[in-house]
Amino acid sequence: QAGSGSLGKVYLEVLECRGLPNTDAGESIGNKTDAFISLVYGDIMVQTEVIDDVCSPMWMPWSSRAFVFQMSHPSTAIYIGVADYDVGPLEHECIGRVAIDMGKFFPGTLYTLTFKLFESSNLTEKGEDSGTITVRLRIEIPNEKKYLMEGWKAPGRNWVNSQQWKSHRVAKYCVDGPHDEEVFEMRLFRSHINELLTQKTYLSYAISDAVRSLIFWRGQVKVGNVWL
């Protein structure tokens, strides 16, 4: 159990990954990806146990796979990153990541979710996925009024502390991906522009459809089982 929030609790279990790429040399002698999962929520970072030499690892119930986070803001996302564990001075090799929007879930409901893993969340760089991850998630909100009122406030800035630079680098990858958002990159800039243009297309379609429905009174009169 980790965190200092008082809005509620987030229960999350990491169940398995499927189809991870092999990032270790020596596959012919059984040397494969040593996978572990890092999770960042607010100012907290936790990690699962390392599973050696498996590209489709499963975390058993008795392993370190289940975590309880104290919720401090409704819009705080959970960032999950999969990495290959390397010993010594070698840095852990990041494989893929996913962000979970906590505003999409209902309290008291148990969700089993499978996500595709991508190196980057940017539209122009997603490319092929790097396997999948399956998690089990549930949230508890003891005071829904307080939860809703807190959602009107802007979330505060969080700082994640770690004892090792290798762990800090993985945490940064979970949140930001392979890019540094504070450093200008033309490729990243183009990705943000494409994302804005995509949202503009969706918004234009929604507005035009609403206007046509209003002008032609479409979908307002029901004849039998059909809305005209």
PDB file of N, CA, C and O in Angstrom, residues 122-199:
ATOM      1  N   ASN A 122       2.874   8.624 -29.084  1.00  0.00           N
ATOM      2  CA  ASN A 122       2.698   9.591 -30.157  1.00  0.00           C
ATOM      3  C   ASN A 122       2.131   8.915 -31.401  1.00  0.00           C
ATOM      4  O   ASN A 122       2.558   7.817 -31.790  1.00  0.00           O
ATOM      5  N   LEU A 123       1.180   9.567 -32.051  1.00  0.00           N
ATOM      6  CA  LEU A 123       0.452   8.957 -33.159  1.00  0.00           C
ATOM      7  C   LEU A 123       1.367   8.540 -34.301  1.00  0.00           C
ATOM      8  O   LEU A 123       1.171   7.492 -34.913  1.00  0.00           O
ATOM      9  N   THR A 124       2.358   9.372 -34.610  1.00  0.00           N
ATOM     10  CA  THR A 124       3.196   9.095 -35.770  1.00  0.00           C
ATOM     11  C   THR A 124       4.284   8.071 -35.492  1.00  0.00           C
ATOM     12  O   THR A 124       5.015   7.684 -36.395  1.00  0.00           O
ATOM     13  N   GLU A 125       4.403   7.615 -34.243  1.00  0.00           N
ATOM     14  CA  GLU A 125       5.501   6.721 -33.902  1.00  0.00           C
ATOM     15  C   GLU A 125       5.045   5.426 -33.238  1.00  0.00           C
ATOM     16  O   GLU A 125       5.868   4.666 -32.773  1.00  0.00           O
ATOM     17  N   LYS A 126       3.762   5.193 -33.190  1.00  0.00           N
ATOM     18  CA  LYS A 126       3.295   3.987 -32.507  1.00  0.00           C
ATOM     19  C   LYS A 126       3.845   2.732 -33.172  1.00  0.00           C
ATOM     20  O   LYS A 126       4.412   1.874 -32.523  1.00  0.00           O
ATOM     21  N   GLY A 127       3.652   2.629 -34.472  1.00  0.00           N
ATOM     22  CA  GLY A 127       4.169   1.476 -35.181  1.00  0.00           C
ATOM     23  C   GLY A 127       3.565   0.182 -34.680  1.00  0.00           C
ATOM     24  O   GLY A 127       2.411   0.123 -34.248  1.00  0.00           O
ATOM     25  N   GLU A 128       4.351  -0.880 -34.726  1.00  0.00           N
ATOM     26  CA  GLU A 128       3.896  -2.186 -34.262  1.00  0.00           C
ATOM     27  C   GLU A 128       3.962  -2.249 -32.733  1.00  0.00           C
ATOM     28  O   GLU A 128       4.826  -1.630 -32.109  1.00  0.00           O
ATOM     29  N   ASP A 129       3.034  -3.008 -32.166  1.00  0.00           N
ATOM     30  CA  ASP A 129       3.047  -3.159 -30.714  1.00  0.00           C
ATOM     31  C   ASP A 129       4.174  -4.085 -30.287  1.00  0.00           C
ATOM     32  O   ASP A 129       4.707  -4.867 -31.088  1.00  0.00           O
ATOM     33  N   SER A 130       4.514  -4.011 -28.999  1.00  0.00           N
ATOM     34  CA  SER A 130       5.582  -4.846 -28.433  1.00  0.00           C
ATOM     35  C   SER A 130       5.023  -5.882 -27.478  1.00  0.00           C
ATOM     36  O   SER A 130       5.597  -6.166 -26.431  1.00  0.00           O
ATOM     37  N   GLY A 131       3.865  -6.432 -27.826  1.00  0.00           N
ATOM     38  CA  GLY A 131       3.211  -7.410 -26.970  1.00  0.00           C
ATOM     39  C   GLY A 131       2.056  -6.792 -26.211  1.00  0.00           C
ATOM     40  O   GLY A 131       1.633  -5.663 -26.482  1.00  0.00           O
ATOM     41  N   THR A 132       1.543  -7.529 -25.257  1.00  0.00           N
ATOM     42  CA  THR A 132       0.399  -7.069 -24.474  1.00  0.00           C
ATOM     43  C   THR A 132       0.660  -7.264 -22.989  1.00  0.00           C
ATOM     44  O   THR A 132       1.515  -8.049 -22.583  1.00  0.00           O
ATOM     45  N   ILE A 133      -0.114  -6.533 -22.192  1.00  0.00           N
ATOM     46  CA  ILE A 133      -0.085  -6.695 -20.741  1.00  0.00           C
ATOM     47  C   ILE A 133      -1.515  -6.793 -20.242  1.00  0.00           C
ATOM     48  O   ILE A 133      -2.407  -6.108 -20.755  1.00  0.00           O
ATOM     49  N   THR A 134      -1.747  -7.663 -19.274  1.00  0.00           N
ATOM     50  CA  THR A 134      -3.072  -7.856 -18.685  1.00  0.00           C
ATOM     51  C   THR A 134      -3.001  -7.530 -17.202  1.00  0.00           C
ATOM     52  O   THR A 134      -2.125  -8.027 -16.481  1.00  0.00           O
ATOM     53  N   VAL A 135      -3.930  -6.669 -16.760  1.00  0.00           N
ATOM     54  CA  VAL A 135      -3.978  -6.269 -15.357  1.00  0.00           C
ATOM     55  C   VAL A 135      -5.402  -6.428 -14.845  1.00  0.00           C
ATOM     56  O   VAL A 135      -6.364  -6.471 -15.619  1.00  0.00           O
ATOM     57  N   ARG A 136      -5.520  -6.502 -13.534  1.00  0.00           N
ATOM     58  CA  ARG A 136      -6.825  -6.520 -12.870  1.00  0.00           C
ATOM     59  C   ARG A 136      -6.913  -5.272 -12.003  1.00  0.00           C
ATOM     60  O   ARG A 136      -5.973  -4.974 -11.262  1.00  0.00           O
ATOM     61  N   LEU A 137      -8.037  -4.564 -12.089  1.00  0.00           N
ATOM     62  CA  LEU A 137      -8.123  -3.244 -11.460  1.00  0.00           C
ATOM     63  C   LEU A 137      -9.481  -3.043 -10.805  1.00  0.00           C
ATOM     64  O   LEU A 137     -10.507  -3.481 -11.336  1.00  0.00           O
ATOM     65  N   ARG A 138      -9.458  -2.364  -9.666  1.00  0.00           N
ATOM     66  CA  ARG A 138     -10.697  -2.008  -8.959  1.00  0.00           C
ATOM     67  C   ARG A 138     -10.434  -0.733  -8.158  1.00  0.00           C
ATOM     68  O   ARG A 138      -9.344  -0.558  -7.614  1.00  0.00           O
ATOM     69  N   ILE A 139     -11.431   0.149  -8.111  1.00  0.00           N
ATOM     70  CA  ILE A 139     -11.283   1.361  -7.314  1.00  0.00           C
ATOM     71  C   ILE A 139     -12.385   1.409  -6.259  1.00  0.00           C
ATOM     72  O   ILE A 139     -13.491   0.911  -6.472  1.00  0.00           O
ATOM     73  N   GLU A 140     -12.061   2.011  -5.123  1.00  0.00           N
ATOM     74  CA  GLU A 140     -13.013   2.219  -4.030  1.00  0.00           C
ATOM     75  C   GLU A 140     -13.065   3.708  -3.712  1.00  0.00           C
ATOM     76  O   GLU A 140     -12.027   4.336  -3.485  1.00  0.00           O
ATOM     77  N   ILE A 141     -14.285   4.258  -3.696  1.00  0.00           N
ATOM     78  CA  ILE A 141     -14.494   5.667  -3.396  1.00  0.00           C
ATOM     79  C   ILE A 141     -15.446   5.753  -2.200  1.00  0.00           C
ATOM     80  O   ILE A 141     -16.658   5.581  -2.352  1.00  0.00           O
ATOM     81  N   PRO A 142     -14.950   6.014  -0.996  1.00  0.00           N
ATOM     82  CA  PRO A 142     -15.830   6.053   0.176  1.00  0.00           C
ATOM     83  C   PRO A 142     -16.757   7.267   0.189  1.00  0.00           C
ATOM     84  O   PRO A 142     -17.856   7.203   0.726  1.00  0.00           O
ATOM     85  N   ASN A 143     -16.316   8.377  -0.391  1.00  0.00           N
ATOM     86  CA  ASN A 143     -17.114   9.605  -0.391  1.00  0.00           C
ATOM     87  C   ASN A 143     -17.173  10.130  -1.826  1.00  0.00           C
ATOM     88  O   ASN A 143     -16.274  10.844  -2.277  1.00  0.00           O
ATOM     89  N   GLU A 144     -18.245   9.786  -2.549  1.00  0.00           N
ATOM     90  CA  GLU A 144     -18.334  10.152  -3.961  1.00  0.00           C
ATOM     91  C   GLU A 144     -18.497  11.657  -4.157  1.00  0.00           C
ATOM     92  O   GLU A 144     -18.039  12.212  -5.162  1.00  0.00           O
ATOM     93  N   LYS A 145     -19.147  12.330  -3.214  1.00  0.00           N
ATOM     94  CA  LYS A 145     -19.287  13.782  -3.331  1.00  0.00           C
ATOM     95  C   LYS A 145     -17.919  14.461  -3.271  1.00  0.00           C
ATOM     96  O   LYS A 145     -17.612  15.349  -4.083  1.00  0.00           O
ATOM     97  N   LYS A 146     -17.097  14.060  -2.328  1.00  0.00           N
ATOM     98  CA  LYS A 146     -15.751  14.612  -2.211  1.00  0.00           C
ATOM     99  C   LYS A 146     -14.937  14.291  -3.454  1.00  0.00           C
ATOM    100  O   LYS A 146     -14.162  15.129  -3.947  1.00  0.00           O
ATOM    101  N   TYR A 147     -15.121  13.092  -3.990  1.00  0.00           N
ATOM    102  CA  TYR A 147     -14.414  12.660  -5.197  1.00  0.00           C
ATOM    103  C   TYR A 147     -14.774  13.552  -6.388  1.00  0.00           C
ATOM    104  O   TYR A 147     -13.904  14.007  -7.144  1.00  0.00           O
ATOM    105  N   LEU A 148     -16.073  13.831  -6.564  1.00  0.00           N
ATOM    106  CA  LEU A 148     -16.523  14.668  -7.679  1.00  0.00           C
ATOM    107  C   LEU A 148     -16.071  16.116  -7.517  1.00  0.00           C
ATOM    108  O   LEU A 148     -15.657  16.766  -8.480  1.00  0.00           O
ATOM    109  N   MET A 149     -16.138  16.638  -6.306  1.00  0.00           N
ATOM    110  CA  MET A 149     -15.724  18.025  -6.077  1.00  0.00           C
ATOM    111  C   MET A 149     -14.221  18.195  -6.303  1.00  0.00           C
ATOM    112  O   MET A 149     -13.775  19.221  -6.811  1.00  0.00           O
ATOM    113  N   GLU A 150     -13.459  17.204  -5.947  1.00  0.00           N
ATOM    114  CA  GLU A 150     -12.008  17.289  -6.136  1.00  0.00           C
ATOM    115  C   GLU A 150     -11.652  17.283  -7.621  1.00  0.00           C
ATOM    116  O   GLU A 150     -10.615  17.815  -8.019  1.00  0.00           O
ATOM    117  N   GLY A 151     -12.523  16.675  -8.438  1.00  0.00           N
ATOM    118  CA  GLY A 151     -12.264  16.626  -9.872  1.00  0.00           C
ATOM    119  C   GLY A 151     -12.308  17.983 -10.542  1.00  0.00           C
ATOM    120  O   GLY A 151     -11.771  18.152 -11.646  1.00  0.00           O
ATOM    121  N   TRP A 152     -12.939  18.980  -9.915  1.00  0.00           N
ATOM    122  CA  TRP A 152     -12.983  20.323 -10.480  1.00  0.00           C
ATOM    123  C   TRP A 152     -11.657  21.065 -10.295  1.00  0.00           C
ATOM    124  O   TRP A 152     -11.418  22.084 -10.945  1.00  0.00           O
ATOM    125  N   LYS A 153     -10.823  20.561  -9.411  1.00  0.00           N
ATOM    126  CA  LYS A 153      -9.544  21.212  -9.156  1.00  0.00           C
ATOM    127  C   LYS A 153      -8.460  20.646 -10.080  1.00  0.00           C
ATOM    128  O   LYS A 153      -8.528  19.493 -10.504  1.00  0.00           O
ATOM    129  N   ALA A 154      -7.500  21.467 -10.385  1.00  0.00           N
ATOM    130  CA  ALA A 154      -6.380  21.012 -11.201  1.00  0.00           C
ATOM    131  C   ALA A 154      -5.469  20.115 -10.363  1.00  0.00           C
ATOM    132  O   ALA A 154      -5.208  20.425  -9.195  1.00  0.00           O
ATOM    133  N   PRO A 155      -4.996  19.009 -10.925  1.00  0.00           N
ATOM    134  CA  PRO A 155      -4.091  18.148 -10.150  1.00  0.00           C
ATOM    135  C   PRO A 155      -2.766  18.837  -9.891  1.00  0.00           C
ATOM    136  O   PRO A 155      -2.280  19.637 -10.703  1.00  0.00           O
ATOM    137  N   GLY A 156      -2.182  18.551  -8.758  1.00  0.00           N
ATOM    138  CA  GLY A 156      -0.903  19.156  -8.416  1.00  0.00           C
ATOM    139  C   GLY A 156       0.252  18.445  -9.093  1.00  0.00           C
ATOM    140  O   GLY A 156       0.090  17.366  -9.679  1.00  0.00           O
ATOM    141  N   ARG A 157       1.411  19.045  -9.014  1.00  0.00           N
ATOM    142  CA  ARG A 157       2.607  18.442  -9.594  1.00  0.00           C
ATOM    143  C   ARG A 157       3.151  17.389  -8.632  1.00  0.00           C
ATOM    144  O   ARG A 157       3.214  17.611  -7.418  1.00  0.00           O
ATOM    145  N   ASN A 158       3.562  16.256  -9.196  1.00  0.00           N
ATOM    146  CA  ASN A 158       4.086  15.155  -8.389  1.00  0.00           C
ATOM    147  C   ASN A 158       5.563  14.946  -8.686  1.00  0.00           C
ATOM    148  O   ASN A 158       6.014  15.113  -9.830  1.00  0.00           O
ATOM    149  N   TRP A 159       6.286  14.541  -7.654  1.00  0.00           N
ATOM    150  CA  TRP A 159       7.700  14.223  -7.788  1.00  0.00           C
ATOM    151  C   TRP A 159       7.906  12.773  -7.366  1.00  0.00           C
ATOM    152  O   TRP A 159       7.479  12.358  -6.293  1.00  0.00           O
ATOM    153  N   VAL A 160       8.555  12.015  -8.229  1.00  0.00           N
ATOM    154  CA  VAL A 160       8.805  10.597  -7.955  1.00  0.00           C
ATOM    155  C   VAL A 160      10.268  10.432  -7.576  1.00  0.00           C
ATOM    156  O   VAL A 160      11.167  10.820  -8.336  1.00  0.00           O
ATOM    157  N   ASN A 161      10.497   9.857  -6.416  1.00  0.00           N
ATOM    158  CA  ASN A 161      11.858   9.628  -5.933  1.00  0.00           C
ATOM    159  C   ASN A 161      12.233   8.159  -6.089  1.00  0.00           C
ATOM    160  O   ASN A 161      11.390   7.268  -5.938  1.00  0.00           O
ATOM    161  N   SER A 162      13.480   7.918  -6.401  1.00  0.00           N
ATOM    162  CA  SER A 162      13.972   6.542  -6.527  1.00  0.00           C
ATOM    163  C   SER A 162      15.406   6.488  -6.007  1.00  0.00           C
ATOM    164  O   SER A 162      16.135   7.491  -6.037  1.00  0.00           O
ATOM    165  N   GLN A 163      15.811   5.323  -5.565  1.00  0.00           N
ATOM    166  CA  GLN A 163      17.141   5.169  -4.964  1.00  0.00           C
ATOM    167  C   GLN A 163      18.225   5.001  -6.021  1.00  0.00           C
ATOM    168  O   GLN A 163      19.393   5.287  -5.759  1.00  0.00           O
ATOM    169  N   GLN A 164      17.867   4.499  -7.192  1.00  0.00           N
ATOM    170  CA  GLN A 164      18.854   4.247  -8.233  1.00  0.00           C
ATOM    171  C   GLN A 164      18.479   4.992  -9.508  1.00  0.00           C
ATOM    172  O   GLN A 164      17.293   5.143  -9.826  1.00  0.00           O
ATOM    173  N   TRP A 165      19.501   5.420 -10.250  1.00  0.00           N
ATOM    174  CA  TRP A 165      19.259   6.098 -11.514  1.00  0.00           C
ATOM    175  C   TRP A 165      18.571   5.167 -12.508  1.00  0.00           C
ATOM    176  O   TRP A 165      17.729   5.596 -13.305  1.00  0.00           O
ATOM    177  N   LYS A 166      18.910   3.889 -12.475  1.00  0.00           N
ATOM    178  CA  LYS A 166      18.291   2.945 -13.400  1.00  0.00           C
ATOM    179  C   LYS A 166      16.787   2.885 -13.187  1.00  0.00           C
ATOM    180  O   LYS A 166      16.005   2.870 -14.137  1.00  0.00           O
ATOM    181  N   SER A 167      16.351   2.866 -11.923  1.00  0.00           N
ATOM    182  CA  SER A 167      14.916   2.837 -11.620  1.00  0.00           C
ATOM    183  C   SER A 167      14.257   4.163 -11.999  1.00  0.00           C
ATOM    184  O   SER A 167      13.122   4.188 -12.491  1.00  0.00           O
ATOM    185  N   HIS A 168      14.978   5.269 -11.775  1.00  0.00           N
ATOM    186  CA  HIS A 168      14.425   6.581 -12.133  1.00  0.00           C
ATOM    187  C   HIS A 168      14.225   6.685 -13.644  1.00  0.00           C
ATOM    188  O   HIS A 168      13.219   7.248 -14.105  1.00  0.00           O
ATOM    189  N   ARG A 169      15.122   6.157 -14.418  1.00  0.00           N
ATOM    190  CA  ARG A 169      15.004   6.201 -15.870  1.00  0.00           C
ATOM    191  C   ARG A 169      13.791   5.407 -16.341  1.00  0.00           C
ATOM    192  O   ARG A 169      13.076   5.829 -17.253  1.00  0.00           O
ATOM    193  N   VAL A 170      13.546   4.264 -15.711  1.00  0.00           N
ATOM    194  CA  VAL A 170      12.365   3.471 -16.072  1.00  0.00           C
ATOM    195  C   VAL A 170      11.086   4.217 -15.698  1.00  0.00           C
ATOM    196  O   VAL A 170      10.113   4.227 -16.451  1.00  0.00           O
ATOM    197  N   ALA A 171      11.089   4.875 -14.528  1.00  0.00           N
ATOM    198  CA  ALA A 171       9.911   5.650 -14.117  1.00  0.00           C
ATOM    199  C   ALA A 171       9.640   6.780 -15.098  1.00  0.00           C
ATOM    200  O   ALA A 171       8.488   7.050 -15.463  1.00  0.00           O
ATOM    201  N   LYS A 172      10.690   7.453 -15.544  1.00  0.00           N
ATOM    202  CA  LYS A 172      10.525   8.540 -16.512  1.00  0.00           C
ATOM    203  C   LYS A 172       9.993   8.000 -17.830  1.00  0.00           C
ATOM    204  O   LYS A 172       9.171   8.638 -18.498  1.00  0.00           O
ATOM    205  N   TYR A 173      10.453   6.830 -18.218  1.00  0.00           N
ATOM    206  CA  TYR A 173       9.949   6.212 -19.446  1.00  0.00           C
ATOM    207  C   TYR A 173       8.468   5.877 -19.321  1.00  0.00           C
ATOM    208  O   TYR A 173       7.696   6.065 -20.264  1.00  0.00           O
ATOM    209  N   CYS A 174       8.053   5.389 -18.148  1.00  0.00           N
ATOM    210  CA  CYS A 174       6.636   5.062 -17.938  1.00  0.00           C
ATOM    211  C   CYS A 174       5.752   6.280 -18.182  1.00  0.00           C
ATOM    212  O   CYS A 174       4.690   6.177 -18.796  1.00  0.00           O
ATOM    213  N   VAL A 175       6.192   7.440 -17.714  1.00  0.00           N
ATOM    214  CA  VAL A 175       5.371   8.652 -17.776  1.00  0.00           C
ATOM    215  C   VAL A 175       5.524   9.373 -19.112  1.00  0.00           C
ATOM    216  O   VAL A 175       4.531   9.745 -19.745  1.00  0.00           O
ATOM    217  N   ASP A 176       6.763   9.573 -19.557  1.00  0.00           N
ATOM    218  CA  ASP A 176       7.027  10.412 -20.729  1.00  0.00           C
ATOM    219  C   ASP A 176       7.300   9.632 -22.001  1.00  0.00           C
ATOM    220  O   ASP A 176       7.305  10.223 -23.087  1.00  0.00           O
ATOM    221  N   GLY A 177       7.572   8.341 -21.902  1.00  0.00           N
ATOM    222  CA  GLY A 177       7.971   7.600 -23.085  1.00  0.00           C
ATOM    223  C   GLY A 177       9.433   7.850 -23.406  1.00  0.00           C
ATOM    224  O   GLY A 177      10.210   8.327 -22.568  1.00  0.00           O
ATOM    225  N   PRO A 178       9.844   7.578 -24.638  1.00  0.00           N
ATOM    226  CA  PRO A 178      11.265   7.711 -24.981  1.00  0.00           C
ATOM    227  C   PRO A 178      11.713   9.151 -25.193  1.00  0.00           C
ATOM    228  O   PRO A 178      12.892   9.404 -25.396  1.00  0.00           O
ATOM    229  N   HIS A 179      10.781  10.108 -25.166  1.00  0.00           N
ATOM    230  CA  HIS A 179      11.127  11.499 -25.439  1.00  0.00           C
ATOM    231  C   HIS A 179      11.146  12.317 -24.157  1.00  0.00           C
ATOM    232  O   HIS A 179      10.428  12.025 -23.210  1.00  0.00           O
ATOM    233  N   ASP A 180      11.957  13.355 -24.174  1.00  0.00           N
ATOM    234  CA  ASP A 180      11.971  14.329 -23.099  1.00  0.00           C
ATOM    235  C   ASP A 180      11.075  15.482 -23.520  1.00  0.00           C
ATOM    236  O   ASP A 180      11.383  16.209 -24.469  1.00  0.00           O
ATOM    237  N   GLU A 181       9.943  15.650 -22.827  1.00  0.00           N
ATOM    238  CA  GLU A 181       8.972  16.668 -23.209  1.00  0.00           C
ATOM    239  C   GLU A 181       9.509  18.086 -23.050  1.00  0.00           C
ATOM    240  O   GLU A 181       8.944  19.029 -23.594  1.00  0.00           O
ATOM    241  N   GLU A 182      10.586  18.258 -22.298  1.00  0.00           N
ATOM    242  CA  GLU A 182      11.144  19.589 -22.081  1.00  0.00           C
ATOM    243  C   GLU A 182      12.202  19.949 -23.116  1.00  0.00           C
ATOM    244  O   GLU A 182      12.749  21.049 -23.099  1.00  0.00           O
ATOM    245  N   VAL A 183      12.519  19.032 -24.019  1.00  0.00           N
ATOM    246  CA  VAL A 183      13.508  19.278 -25.066  1.00  0.00           C
ATOM    247  C   VAL A 183      12.806  19.264 -26.416  1.00  0.00           C
ATOM    248  O   VAL A 183      12.049  18.334 -26.715  1.00  0.00           O
ATOM    249  N   PHE A 184      13.025  20.282 -27.220  1.00  0.00           N
ATOM    250  CA  PHE A 184      12.346  20.379 -28.508  1.00  0.00           C
ATOM    251  C   PHE A 184      12.885  19.326 -29.472  1.00  0.00           C
ATOM    252  O   PHE A 184      14.091  19.183 -29.662  1.00  0.00           O
ATOM    253  N   GLU A 185      11.940  18.569 -30.084  1.00  0.00           N
ATOM    254  CA  GLU A 185      12.265  17.623 -31.141  1.00  0.00           C
ATOM    255  C   GLU A 185      11.244  17.808 -32.251  1.00  0.00           C
ATOM    256  O   GLU A 185      10.035  17.799 -31.998  1.00  0.00           O
ATOM    257  N   MET A 186      11.712  17.962 -33.488  1.00  0.00           N
ATOM    258  CA  MET A 186      10.805  18.173 -34.601  1.00  0.00           C
ATOM    259  C   MET A 186       9.857  16.992 -34.788  1.00  0.00           C
ATOM    260  O   MET A 186       8.669  17.166 -35.083  1.00  0.00           O
ATOM    261  N   ARG A 187      10.355  15.785 -34.587  1.00  0.00           N
ATOM    262  CA  ARG A 187       9.508  14.608 -34.755  1.00  0.00           C
ATOM    263  C   ARG A 187       8.384  14.586 -33.723  1.00  0.00           C
ATOM    264  O   ARG A 187       7.233  14.277 -34.046  1.00  0.00           O
ATOM    265  N   LEU A 188       8.711  14.956 -32.504  1.00  0.00           N
ATOM    266  CA  LEU A 188       7.694  15.015 -31.457  1.00  0.00           C
ATOM    267  C   LEU A 188       6.719  16.151 -31.723  1.00  0.00           C
ATOM    268  O   LEU A 188       5.502  16.017 -31.512  1.00  0.00           O
ATOM    269  N   PHE A 189       7.222  17.277 -32.215  1.00  0.00           N
ATOM    270  CA  PHE A 189       6.368  18.415 -32.553  1.00  0.00           C
ATOM    271  C   PHE A 189       5.366  18.034 -33.640  1.00  0.00           C
ATOM    272  O   PHE A 189       4.177  18.358 -33.550  1.00  0.00           O
ATOM    273  N   ARG A 190       5.822  17.329 -34.671  1.00  0.00           N
ATOM    274  CA  ARG A 190       4.921  16.894 -35.747  1.00  0.00           C
ATOM    275  C   ARG A 190       3.862  15.938 -35.215  1.00  0.00           C
ATOM    276  O   ARG A 190       2.705  15.956 -35.649  1.00  0.00           O
ATOM    277  N   SER A 191       4.247  15.101 -34.274  1.00  0.00           N
ATOM    278  CA  SER A 191       3.288  14.159 -33.696  1.00  0.00           C
ATOM    279  C   SER A 191       2.174  14.888 -32.964  1.00  0.00           C
ATOM    280  O   SER A 191       0.997  14.539 -33.074  1.00  0.00           O
ATOM    281  N   HIS A 192       2.535  15.929 -32.204  1.00  0.00           N
ATOM    282  CA  HIS A 192       1.523  16.709 -31.492  1.00  0.00           C
ATOM    283  C   HIS A 192       0.601  17.436 -32.475  1.00  0.00           C
ATOM    284  O   HIS A 192      -0.612  17.529 -32.253  1.00  0.00           O
ATOM    285  N   ILE A 193       1.163  17.955 -33.578  1.00  0.00           N
ATOM    286  CA  ILE A 193       0.350  18.614 -34.597  1.00  0.00           C
ATOM    287  C   ILE A 193      -0.635  17.626 -35.209  1.00  0.00           C
ATOM    288  O   ILE A 193      -1.828  17.929 -35.394  1.00  0.00           O
ATOM    289  N   ASN A 194      -0.177  16.424 -35.513  1.00  0.00           N
ATOM    290  CA  ASN A 194      -1.066  15.404 -36.085  1.00  0.00           C
ATOM    291  C   ASN A 194      -2.173  15.025 -35.117  1.00  0.00           C
ATOM    292  O   ASN A 194      -3.312  14.773 -35.521  1.00  0.00           O
ATOM    293  N   GLU A 195      -1.844  14.990 -33.838  1.00  0.00           N
ATOM    294  CA  GLU A 195      -2.861  14.669 -32.840  1.00  0.00           C
ATOM    295  C   GLU A 195      -3.922  15.754 -32.783  1.00  0.00           C
ATOM    296  O   GLU A 195      -5.126  15.465 -32.703  1.00  0.00           O
ATOM    297  N   LEU A 196      -3.508  17.020 -32.858  1.00  0.00           N
ATOM    298  CA  LEU A 196      -4.467  18.125 -32.857  1.00  0.00           C
ATOM    299  C   LEU A 196      -5.341  18.100 -34.110  1.00  0.00           C
ATOM    300  O   LEU A 196      -6.551  18.340 -34.042  1.00  0.00           O
ATOM    301  N   LEU A 197      -4.751  17.792 -35.260  1.00  0.00           N
ATOM    302  CA  LEU A 197      -5.520  17.725 -36.499  1.00  0.00           C
ATOM    303  C   LEU A 197      -6.529  16.581 -36.453  1.00  0.00           C
ATOM    304  O   LEU A 197      -7.653  16.699 -36.966  1.00  0.00           O
ATOM    305  N   THR A 198      -6.141  15.463 -35.826  1.00  0.00           N
ATOM    306  CA  THR A 198      -7.072  14.345 -35.698  1.00  0.00           C
ATOM    307  C   THR A 198      -8.255  14.717 -34.812  1.00  0.00           C
ATOM    308  O   THR A 198      -9.414  14.422 -35.131  1.00  0.00           O
ATOM    309  N   GLN A 199      -7.989  15.394 -33.705  1.00  0.00           N
ATOM    310  CA  GLN A 199      -9.073  15.831 -32.829  1.00  0.00           C
ATOM    311  C   GLN A 199      -9.958  16.861 -33.530  1.00  0.00           C
ATOM    312  O   GLN A 199     -11.173  16.884 -33.323  1.00  0.00           O
TER     313      GLN A 199
END
